Amino acid sequence: MSAEPRVGDQNPESYVSVVGRRVEWVIPAYNEAASIKDLISRIDFVSSGESWDYSILVVDDGSVDGTGGLALEQAQLGLPVEVLRNEPNQGLGRTIGRGLRHASERLDGDAVIMTLDADLTQDPAYAPAMIQKVAEGYDVVIASRYRPGAKVEGLSMLRRALSYSASGLVSLIRPIRGVRDYSCGFRAYRASVVSQAFAEVGDDFVSERGFASMLEIAERLRESASFTEVPFVLRYQDKRKASEIRIMPTIGAYFRVLVKVASTQRKVVPVATLGVAVSAIIVGSLAQLLLRLGMVGSADLTVAQTLLFAATSPLVLGGLALYVLSSVLWLGILSRIELSVAYPLGASGYALVVLLAAMSGETVSAARWLGVLSITVGVLLVAWLGVAPVKKVARP
Amino acid sequence: MSQHALAYVLAAVTLVVGGQTTLKIGMDRVGPIGLERLRDPLRLLSDTVAVTQVWVGLLLYVASSVLWLLALATVPLSVAYPFLGLSYVFIAGVSVIALGEWLTPAQWLGILLVVFGVVAVALG
């Protein structure tokens, strides 16, 4: 992995000015009356020390505790606050989606959209470092719980283990370069990648209701955006009301997003092509068996004698003919599909060849079967998952 | 497995990777082979043999086949064949070192499994 610039690494060459950049804060809020005013004050405090212009868009998701009204009180004090209201409650995904759309449609492409939770667990003080990263050329900057220097405070071991496993699982199955924390809502987006996503898929950009919507957004942007992260301290003890997260539905939603995105991106291999590929594997395996059967009995010969022995063995010649046939079929496949799709089909060949060898009388020990199994799974992992496109980070 | 046989097997696997890669580059130059191109096999053949990489790839294949036969003279198929799994390790190595590509954690795990499997077959 190439070296990424470290947080706060602002030597003169890498420093890109953020002066005059527009920053819009999008805050989804559901019954956050206890926190919303303090959060707006903190954002104003952090922003006033910076050279960018800012505004705040609170998306009140059908709160019944007056969250929206409290936010508007801050507007009456002269702060640049605006409130959108969902009626009734529609969940985090729709709420953040509405805010992102509203903001991206009126911002110019180089503006920054900051999103964060309204419950004070995510400190706006990290925003300057995140906005700096956008200025340096990254499209999405995530405040990450899984970078050196990050911490999670005030959350039970179980909840920590669950979120850690969820992100770990995503990293294993469908990693996005530069991302370790897939579900954290504290992010900075370049406005242009958000407006482009809405232009392409409309409100499908965010369709999940809960925390999985964060994973969904990252997945949808995987092709078009460059990602990076800054470590931050999640202060869960600062939350002023009880958490309402339901664990099992959240896990279910994660899988739904992964399956949905993976199925829309999976390459389709036509049946005829698949048939040719399977034939190539079977013919190739038979070829190997004939070659070995033909070579049996030449063990004590010199190299020259061995080659002469091979050249006069009908089994070896037949094996070579099948080998050529199999290779020609395989060549036909190679020009039609990527190696990364052809290889996994070939992975099954290991088991097939060893099976044929065992049927022909070779003794295959349990350890060797285990080895063959391990190789087959290994080849599948190396080749098949290689299909996932990996975007190289665009550096200005 | 004797040291000679092991050397034959490993050399054959290396040459297969070289052949496969070179042929892939060559066939990319030939372009997709669809039904209409198959209707004119002579033209297709002349298109194919005009690409140097196809020849080099085939030559590497022939060389690897000779070494493979020398290996099969003494090594049972069920022991020799699994070594071909190492070709994926070699290709991944080339991708990382020469092309600067990025492997996912799952791909690293796959490489570990292949190496473990080959060792198990060799010692088992």
PDB file of C-alpha atoms in Angstrom, chain A residues 108-347:
ATOM      1  CA  ASP A 108     -20.599  24.551  -6.305  1.00  0.00           C
ATOM      2  CA  GLY A 109     -18.496  21.452  -6.962  1.00  0.00           C
ATOM      3  CA  ASP A 110     -15.491  22.372  -4.839  1.00  0.00           C
ATOM      4  CA  ALA A 111     -17.539  23.100  -1.745  1.00  0.00           C
ATOM      5  CA  VAL A 112     -17.378  20.679   1.184  1.00  0.00           C
ATOM      6  CA  ILE A 113     -20.338  18.916   2.758  1.00  0.00           C
ATOM      7  CA  MET A 114     -19.683  17.872   6.367  1.00  0.00           C
ATOM      8  CA  THR A 115     -22.003  15.341   7.919  1.00  0.00           C
ATOM      9  CA  LEU A 116     -22.090  14.402  11.569  1.00  0.00           C
ATOM     10  CA  ASP A 117     -24.436  12.999  14.189  1.00  0.00           C
ATOM     11  CA  ALA A 118     -26.406  15.461  16.287  1.00  0.00           C
ATOM     12  CA  ASP A 119     -25.755  13.750  19.627  1.00  0.00           C
ATOM     13  CA  LEU A 120     -22.399  15.420  20.485  1.00  0.00           C
ATOM     14  CA  THR A 121     -20.478  12.124  20.296  1.00  0.00           C
ATOM     15  CA  GLN A 122     -18.560  13.469  17.284  1.00  0.00           C
ATOM     16  CA  ASP A 123     -16.605  16.637  17.980  1.00  0.00           C
ATOM     17  CA  PRO A 124     -16.701  19.248  15.149  1.00  0.00           C
ATOM     18  CA  ALA A 125     -13.120  20.136  16.140  1.00  0.00           C
ATOM     19  CA  TYR A 126     -11.900  17.428  13.735  1.00  0.00           C
ATOM     20  CA  ALA A 127     -13.497  19.205  10.768  1.00  0.00           C
ATOM     21  CA  PRO A 128     -10.548  21.483   9.851  1.00  0.00           C
ATOM     22  CA  ALA A 129      -8.251  18.476   9.377  1.00  0.00           C
ATOM     23  CA  MET A 130     -10.930  16.736   7.283  1.00  0.00           C
ATOM     24  CA  ILE A 131     -11.617  19.792   5.120  1.00  0.00           C
ATOM     25  CA  GLN A 132      -7.867  20.156   4.592  1.00  0.00           C
ATOM     26  CA  LYS A 133      -7.842  16.635   3.122  1.00  0.00           C
ATOM     27  CA  VAL A 134     -10.601  17.552   0.680  1.00  0.00           C
ATOM     28  CA  ALA A 135      -8.583  20.613  -0.334  1.00  0.00           C
ATOM     29  CA  GLU A 136      -5.623  18.286  -0.952  1.00  0.00           C
ATOM     30  CA  GLY A 137      -7.659  16.312  -3.474  1.00  0.00           C
ATOM     31  CA  TYR A 138      -9.552  13.578  -1.636  1.00  0.00           C
ATOM     32  CA  ASP A 139     -13.279  13.319  -2.368  1.00  0.00           C
ATOM     33  CA  VAL A 140     -14.469  11.642   0.821  1.00  0.00           C
ATOM     34  CA  VAL A 141     -12.789  12.023   4.213  1.00  0.00           C
ATOM     35  CA  ILE A 142     -14.039   9.826   7.041  1.00  0.00           C
ATOM     36  CA  ALA A 143     -13.453  10.453  10.731  1.00  0.00           C
ATOM     37  CA  SER A 144     -12.313   6.953  11.584  1.00  0.00           C
ATOM     38  CA  ARG A 145     -12.445   4.889  14.751  1.00  0.00           C
ATOM     39  CA  TYR A 146      -9.919   2.460  13.323  1.00  0.00           C
ATOM     40  CA  ARG A 147      -6.811   4.542  12.672  1.00  0.00           C
ATOM     41  CA  PRO A 148      -3.801   4.897  14.966  1.00  0.00           C
ATOM     42  CA  GLY A 149      -4.675   7.587  17.510  1.00  0.00           C
ATOM     43  CA  ALA A 150      -8.422   6.984  17.328  1.00  0.00           C
ATOM     44  CA  LYS A 151     -10.442   5.960  20.376  1.00  0.00           C
ATOM     45  CA  VAL A 152     -13.942   4.872  21.245  1.00  0.00           C
ATOM     46  CA  GLU A 153     -15.021   6.082  24.693  1.00  0.00           C
ATOM     47  CA  GLY A 154     -18.117   5.178  26.663  1.00  0.00           C
ATOM     48  CA  LEU A 155     -19.331   2.278  24.566  1.00  0.00           C
ATOM     49  CA  SER A 156     -19.775  -1.284  25.840  1.00  0.00           C
ATOM     50  CA  MET A 157     -17.269  -3.936  24.763  1.00  0.00           C
ATOM     51  CA  LEU A 158     -20.057  -5.753  22.917  1.00  0.00           C
ATOM     52  CA  ARG A 159     -21.040  -2.719  20.856  1.00  0.00           C
ATOM     53  CA  ARG A 160     -17.395  -1.953  20.131  1.00  0.00           C
ATOM     54  CA  ALA A 161     -16.710  -5.542  19.101  1.00  0.00           C
ATOM     55  CA  LEU A 162     -19.787  -5.513  16.861  1.00  0.00           C
ATOM     56  CA  SER A 163     -18.899  -2.341  15.005  1.00  0.00           C
ATOM     57  CA  TYR A 164     -15.287  -3.449  14.736  1.00  0.00           C
ATOM     58  CA  SER A 165     -16.345  -6.813  13.257  1.00  0.00           C
ATOM     59  CA  ALA A 166     -18.766  -5.142  10.859  1.00  0.00           C
ATOM     60  CA  SER A 167     -16.080  -2.877   9.450  1.00  0.00           C
ATOM     61  CA  GLY A 168     -13.581  -5.750   9.463  1.00  0.00           C
ATOM     62  CA  LEU A 169     -15.996  -7.907   7.498  1.00  0.00           C
ATOM     63  CA  VAL A 170     -16.562  -5.180   4.929  1.00  0.00           C
ATOM     64  CA  SER A 171     -12.783  -4.681   4.632  1.00  0.00           C
ATOM     65  CA  LEU A 172     -12.406  -8.368   3.939  1.00  0.00           C
ATOM     66  CA  ILE A 173     -15.237  -8.745   1.437  1.00  0.00           C
ATOM     67  CA  ARG A 174     -15.384  -5.437  -0.396  1.00  0.00           C
ATOM     68  CA  PRO A 175     -12.619  -3.132   0.723  1.00  0.00           C
ATOM     69  CA  ILE A 176     -12.443   0.430  -0.485  1.00  0.00           C
ATOM     70  CA  ARG A 177      -8.948   1.803  -0.623  1.00  0.00           C
ATOM     71  CA  GLY A 178      -8.281   4.261   2.173  1.00  0.00           C
ATOM     72  CA  VAL A 179     -11.302   3.208   4.245  1.00  0.00           C
ATOM     73  CA  ARG A 180     -11.383   1.246   7.507  1.00  0.00           C
ATOM     74  CA  ASP A 181     -14.459   2.754   9.148  1.00  0.00           C
ATOM     75  CA  TYR A 182     -17.423   2.137   6.869  1.00  0.00           C
ATOM     76  CA  SER A 183     -20.264   3.130   9.170  1.00  0.00           C
ATOM     77  CA  CYS A 184     -19.136   6.323  10.866  1.00  0.00           C
ATOM     78  CA  GLY A 185     -21.394   9.221   9.885  1.00  0.00           C
ATOM     79  CA  PHE A 186     -18.785  11.917  10.546  1.00  0.00           C
ATOM     80  CA  ARG A 187     -17.536  12.652   7.040  1.00  0.00           C
ATOM     81  CA  ALA A 188     -16.468  15.382   4.645  1.00  0.00           C
ATOM     82  CA  TYR A 189     -17.571  15.081   1.009  1.00  0.00           C
ATOM     83  CA  ARG A 190     -16.512  17.079  -2.020  1.00  0.00           C
ATOM     84  CA  ALA A 191     -19.877  18.445  -3.176  1.00  0.00           C
ATOM     85  CA  SER A 192     -19.283  17.450  -6.808  1.00  0.00           C
ATOM     86  CA  VAL A 193     -19.108  13.680  -6.100  1.00  0.00           C
ATOM     87  CA  VAL A 194     -22.362  13.883  -4.146  1.00  0.00           C
ATOM     88  CA  SER A 195     -24.248  15.859  -6.794  1.00  0.00           C
ATOM     89  CA  GLN A 196     -22.890  13.525  -9.483  1.00  0.00           C
ATOM     90  CA  ALA A 197     -24.183  10.479  -7.565  1.00  0.00           C
ATOM     91  CA  PHE A 198     -27.661  12.019  -7.264  1.00  0.00           C
ATOM     92  CA  ALA A 199     -27.598  12.904 -10.957  1.00  0.00           C
ATOM     93  CA  GLU A 200     -26.834   9.269 -11.810  1.00  0.00           C
ATOM     94  CA  VAL A 201     -29.032   7.255  -9.461  1.00  0.00           C
ATOM     95  CA  GLY A 202     -31.426   9.814  -7.971  1.00  0.00           C
ATOM     96  CA  ASP A 203     -32.727   9.075  -4.480  1.00  0.00           C
ATOM     97  CA  ASP A 204     -31.467   5.474  -4.775  1.00  0.00           C
ATOM     98  CA  PHE A 205     -28.118   6.949  -3.739  1.00  0.00           C
ATOM     99  CA  VAL A 206     -29.249   6.458  -0.154  1.00  0.00           C
ATOM    100  CA  SER A 207     -32.082   3.994   0.355  1.00  0.00           C
ATOM    101  CA  GLU A 208     -31.190   2.194   3.603  1.00  0.00           C
ATOM    102  CA  ARG A 209     -32.831   3.476   6.766  1.00  0.00           C
ATOM    103  CA  GLY A 210     -30.253   2.933   9.482  1.00  0.00           C
ATOM    104  CA  PHE A 211     -26.491   2.939   9.985  1.00  0.00           C
ATOM    105  CA  ALA A 212     -26.086   0.732   6.917  1.00  0.00           C
ATOM    106  CA  SER A 213     -26.852   3.869   4.880  1.00  0.00           C
ATOM    107  CA  MET A 214     -23.297   5.038   5.629  1.00  0.00           C
ATOM    108  CA  LEU A 215     -21.909   1.848   4.092  1.00  0.00           C
ATOM    109  CA  GLU A 216     -24.318   2.285   1.195  1.00  0.00           C
ATOM    110  CA  ILE A 217     -23.062   5.807   0.457  1.00  0.00           C
ATOM    111  CA  ALA A 218     -19.431   4.642   0.512  1.00  0.00           C
ATOM    112  CA  GLU A 219     -20.242   1.707  -1.768  1.00  0.00           C
ATOM    113  CA  ARG A 220     -22.048   3.912  -4.285  1.00  0.00           C
ATOM    114  CA  LEU A 221     -19.085   6.271  -4.414  1.00  0.00           C
ATOM    115  CA  ARG A 222     -16.437   3.528  -4.578  1.00  0.00           C
ATOM    116  CA  GLU A 223     -15.876   3.933  -8.342  1.00  0.00           C
ATOM    117  CA  SER A 224     -16.024   7.682  -8.604  1.00  0.00           C
ATOM    118  CA  ALA A 225     -14.362   8.965  -5.436  1.00  0.00           C
ATOM    119  CA  SER A 226     -11.012   8.793  -3.648  1.00  0.00           C
ATOM    120  CA  PHE A 227     -11.254   8.100   0.076  1.00  0.00           C
ATOM    121  CA  THR A 228      -9.101   8.827   3.066  1.00  0.00           C
ATOM    122  CA  GLU A 229      -9.536   8.925   6.832  1.00  0.00           C
ATOM    123  CA  VAL A 230      -8.440  10.896   9.858  1.00  0.00           C
ATOM    124  CA  PRO A 231      -8.462   9.308  13.328  1.00  0.00           C
ATOM    125  CA  PHE A 232     -10.877  10.715  15.884  1.00  0.00           C
ATOM    126  CA  VAL A 233     -12.140  10.065  19.385  1.00  0.00           C
ATOM    127  CA  LEU A 234     -15.774   8.987  19.511  1.00  0.00           C
ATOM    128  CA  ARG A 235     -17.113  10.256  22.833  1.00  0.00           C
ATOM    129  CA  TYR A 236     -20.155   8.144  23.467  1.00  0.00           C
ATOM    130  CA  GLN A 237     -20.372   9.250  27.097  1.00  0.00           C
ATOM    131  CA  ASP A 238     -21.353  12.720  25.852  1.00  0.00           C
ATOM    132  CA  LYS A 239     -24.581  11.373  24.428  1.00  0.00           C
ATOM    133  CA  ARG A 240     -27.475  12.852  26.378  1.00  0.00           C
ATOM    134  CA  LYS A 241     -30.154  10.279  25.653  1.00  0.00           C
ATOM    135  CA  ALA A 242     -30.213   6.497  25.489  1.00  0.00           C
ATOM    136  CA  SER A 243     -29.092   4.792  22.308  1.00  0.00           C
ATOM    137  CA  GLU A 244     -31.815   3.218  20.196  1.00  0.00           C
ATOM    138  CA  ILE A 245     -29.728   1.068  17.874  1.00  0.00           C
ATOM    139  CA  ARG A 246     -31.176  -2.404  17.274  1.00  0.00           C
ATOM    140  CA  ILE A 247     -28.305  -4.755  16.682  1.00  0.00           C
ATOM    141  CA  MET A 248     -29.746  -7.611  14.632  1.00  0.00           C
ATOM    142  CA  PRO A 249     -31.588  -5.459  12.046  1.00  0.00           C
ATOM    143  CA  THR A 250     -28.417  -3.399  11.652  1.00  0.00           C
ATOM    144  CA  ILE A 251     -26.347  -6.504  10.908  1.00  0.00           C
ATOM    145  CA  GLY A 252     -29.021  -7.666   8.474  1.00  0.00           C
ATOM    146  CA  ALA A 253     -28.983  -4.301   6.719  1.00  0.00           C
ATOM    147  CA  TYR A 254     -25.191  -4.481   6.305  1.00  0.00           C
ATOM    148  CA  PHE A 255     -25.466  -7.747   4.440  1.00  0.00           C
ATOM    149  CA  ARG A 256     -28.341  -6.396   2.345  1.00  0.00           C
ATOM    150  CA  VAL A 257     -26.219  -3.463   1.194  1.00  0.00           C
ATOM    151  CA  LEU A 258     -23.230  -5.685   0.394  1.00  0.00           C
ATOM    152  CA  VAL A 259     -25.352  -8.143  -1.577  1.00  0.00           C
ATOM    153  CA  LYS A 260     -27.210  -5.378  -3.394  1.00  0.00           C
ATOM    154  CA  VAL A 261     -24.085  -3.557  -4.485  1.00  0.00           C
ATOM    155  CA  ALA A 262     -22.150  -6.708  -5.307  1.00  0.00           C
ATOM    156  CA  SER A 263     -24.980  -8.080  -7.442  1.00  0.00           C
ATOM    157  CA  THR A 264     -25.252  -4.918  -9.519  1.00  0.00           C
ATOM    158  CA  GLN A 265     -21.507  -4.974 -10.194  1.00  0.00           C
ATOM    159  CA  ARG A 266     -20.921  -8.673 -10.787  1.00  0.00           C
ATOM    160  CA  LYS A 267     -19.810  -9.384 -14.321  1.00  0.00           C
ATOM    161  CA  VAL A 268     -22.143 -11.668 -16.271  1.00  0.00           C
ATOM    162  CA  VAL A 269     -20.466 -14.601 -18.009  1.00  0.00           C
ATOM    163  CA  PRO A 270     -22.565 -15.975 -20.916  1.00  0.00           C
ATOM    164  CA  VAL A 271     -23.554 -19.659 -20.684  1.00  0.00           C
ATOM    165  CA  ALA A 272     -21.729 -20.577 -23.899  1.00  0.00           C
ATOM    166  CA  THR A 273     -18.496 -19.032 -22.640  1.00  0.00           C
ATOM    167  CA  LEU A 274     -18.905 -20.875 -19.364  1.00  0.00           C
ATOM    168  CA  GLY A 275     -19.446 -24.144 -21.259  1.00  0.00           C
ATOM    169  CA  VAL A 276     -16.231 -23.653 -23.225  1.00  0.00           C
ATOM    170  CA  ALA A 277     -14.359 -22.857 -20.016  1.00  0.00           C
ATOM    171  CA  VAL A 278     -15.638 -25.978 -18.249  1.00  0.00           C
ATOM    172  CA  SER A 279     -14.761 -28.139 -21.283  1.00  0.00           C
ATOM    173  CA  ALA A 280     -11.278 -26.657 -21.308  1.00  0.00           C
ATOM    174  CA  ILE A 281     -10.813 -27.615 -17.665  1.00  0.00           C
ATOM    175  CA  ILE A 282     -12.054 -31.197 -18.135  1.00  0.00           C
ATOM    176  CA  VAL A 283      -9.973 -31.738 -21.281  1.00  0.00           C
ATOM    177  CA  GLY A 284      -6.940 -30.199 -19.556  1.00  0.00           C
ATOM    178  CA  SER A 285      -7.339 -32.499 -16.553  1.00  0.00           C
ATOM    179  CA  LEU A 286      -7.614 -35.593 -18.759  1.00  0.00           C
ATOM    180  CA  ALA A 287      -4.494 -34.410 -20.593  1.00  0.00           C
ATOM    181  CA  GLN A 288      -2.573 -34.306 -17.304  1.00  0.00           C
ATOM    182  CA  LEU A 289      -3.688 -37.831 -16.453  1.00  0.00           C
ATOM    183  CA  LEU A 290      -2.568 -39.170 -19.866  1.00  0.00           C
ATOM    184  CA  LEU A 291       0.796 -37.394 -19.554  1.00  0.00           C
ATOM    185  CA  ARG A 292       1.487 -38.951 -16.170  1.00  0.00           C
ATOM    186  CA  LEU A 293       0.321 -42.415 -17.224  1.00  0.00           C
ATOM    187  CA  GLY A 294       2.533 -42.147 -20.293  1.00  0.00           C
ATOM    188  CA  MET A 295       5.591 -41.102 -18.289  1.00  0.00           C
ATOM    189  CA  VAL A 296       5.318 -43.882 -15.706  1.00  0.00           C
ATOM    190  CA  GLY A 297       8.246 -46.249 -16.214  1.00  0.00           C
ATOM    191  CA  SER A 298      10.732 -43.597 -17.351  1.00  0.00           C
ATOM    192  CA  ALA A 299      11.986 -42.784 -13.859  1.00  0.00           C
ATOM    193  CA  ASP A 300      15.480 -44.261 -14.239  1.00  0.00           C
ATOM    194  CA  LEU A 301      16.302 -42.768 -17.655  1.00  0.00           C
ATOM    195  CA  THR A 302      18.602 -39.829 -18.468  1.00  0.00           C
ATOM    196  CA  VAL A 303      17.056 -36.528 -19.572  1.00  0.00           C
ATOM    197  CA  ALA A 304      17.587 -37.286 -23.272  1.00  0.00           C
ATOM    198  CA  GLN A 305      16.240 -40.819 -22.905  1.00  0.00           C
ATOM    199  CA  THR A 306      13.233 -39.500 -20.980  1.00  0.00           C
ATOM    200  CA  LEU A 307      12.358 -37.070 -23.759  1.00  0.00           C
ATOM    201  CA  LEU A 308      12.743 -39.801 -26.392  1.00  0.00           C
ATOM    202  CA  PHE A 309      10.557 -42.051 -24.230  1.00  0.00           C
ATOM    203  CA  ALA A 310       7.937 -39.293 -24.116  1.00  0.00           C
ATOM    204  CA  ALA A 311       8.084 -38.628 -27.850  1.00  0.00           C
ATOM    205  CA  THR A 312       7.342 -42.282 -28.628  1.00  0.00           C
ATOM    206  CA  SER A 313       4.607 -42.851 -26.043  1.00  0.00           C
ATOM    207  CA  PRO A 314       1.077 -42.823 -27.511  1.00  0.00           C
ATOM    208  CA  LEU A 315      -0.306 -41.806 -24.109  1.00  0.00           C
ATOM    209  CA  VAL A 316       2.041 -38.815 -23.857  1.00  0.00           C
ATOM    210  CA  LEU A 317       1.318 -37.761 -27.448  1.00  0.00           C
ATOM    211  CA  GLY A 318      -2.420 -38.103 -26.827  1.00  0.00           C
ATOM    212  CA  GLY A 319      -2.028 -36.130 -23.603  1.00  0.00           C
ATOM    213  CA  LEU A 320      -0.140 -33.385 -25.417  1.00  0.00           C
ATOM    214  CA  ALA A 321      -2.856 -33.229 -28.075  1.00  0.00           C
ATOM    215  CA  LEU A 322      -5.531 -32.826 -25.402  1.00  0.00           C
ATOM    216  CA  TYR A 323      -3.313 -30.259 -23.662  1.00  0.00           C
ATOM    217  CA  VAL A 324      -3.140 -28.222 -26.885  1.00  0.00           C
ATOM    218  CA  LEU A 325      -6.899 -28.564 -27.391  1.00  0.00           C
ATOM    219  CA  SER A 326      -7.536 -27.431 -23.833  1.00  0.00           C
ATOM    220  CA  SER A 327      -5.148 -24.493 -24.295  1.00  0.00           C
ATOM    221  CA  VAL A 328      -6.855 -23.426 -27.528  1.00  0.00           C
ATOM    222  CA  LEU A 329     -10.242 -23.479 -25.810  1.00  0.00           C
ATOM    223  CA  TRP A 330      -8.700 -21.535 -22.957  1.00  0.00           C
ATOM    224  CA  LEU A 331      -7.239 -18.994 -25.383  1.00  0.00           C
ATOM    225  CA  GLY A 332     -10.715 -18.423 -26.790  1.00  0.00           C
ATOM    226  CA  ILE A 333     -11.891 -17.714 -23.250  1.00  0.00           C
ATOM    227  CA  LEU A 334      -8.991 -15.424 -22.412  1.00  0.00           C
ATOM    228  CA  SER A 335      -9.822 -12.993 -25.196  1.00  0.00           C
ATOM    229  CA  ARG A 336     -13.445 -12.794 -24.041  1.00  0.00           C
ATOM    230  CA  ILE A 337     -13.131 -12.491 -20.278  1.00  0.00           C
ATOM    231  CA  GLU A 338     -10.663 -11.068 -17.818  1.00  0.00           C
ATOM    232  CA  LEU A 339      -8.095 -13.376 -16.255  1.00  0.00           C
ATOM    233  CA  SER A 340      -9.712 -12.585 -12.932  1.00  0.00           C
ATOM    234  CA  VAL A 341     -12.917 -14.268 -14.088  1.00  0.00           C
ATOM    235  CA  ALA A 342     -11.223 -17.119 -15.950  1.00  0.00           C
ATOM    236  CA  TYR A 343      -8.947 -18.085 -13.056  1.00  0.00           C
ATOM    237  CA  PRO A 344     -11.627 -19.051 -10.528  1.00  0.00           C
ATOM    238  CA  LEU A 345     -13.091 -21.443 -13.095  1.00  0.00           C
ATOM    239  CA  GLY A 346      -9.614 -22.937 -13.394  1.00  0.00           C
ATOM    240  CA  ALA A 347      -9.370 -23.313  -9.615  1.00  0.00           C
TER     241      ALA A 347
END
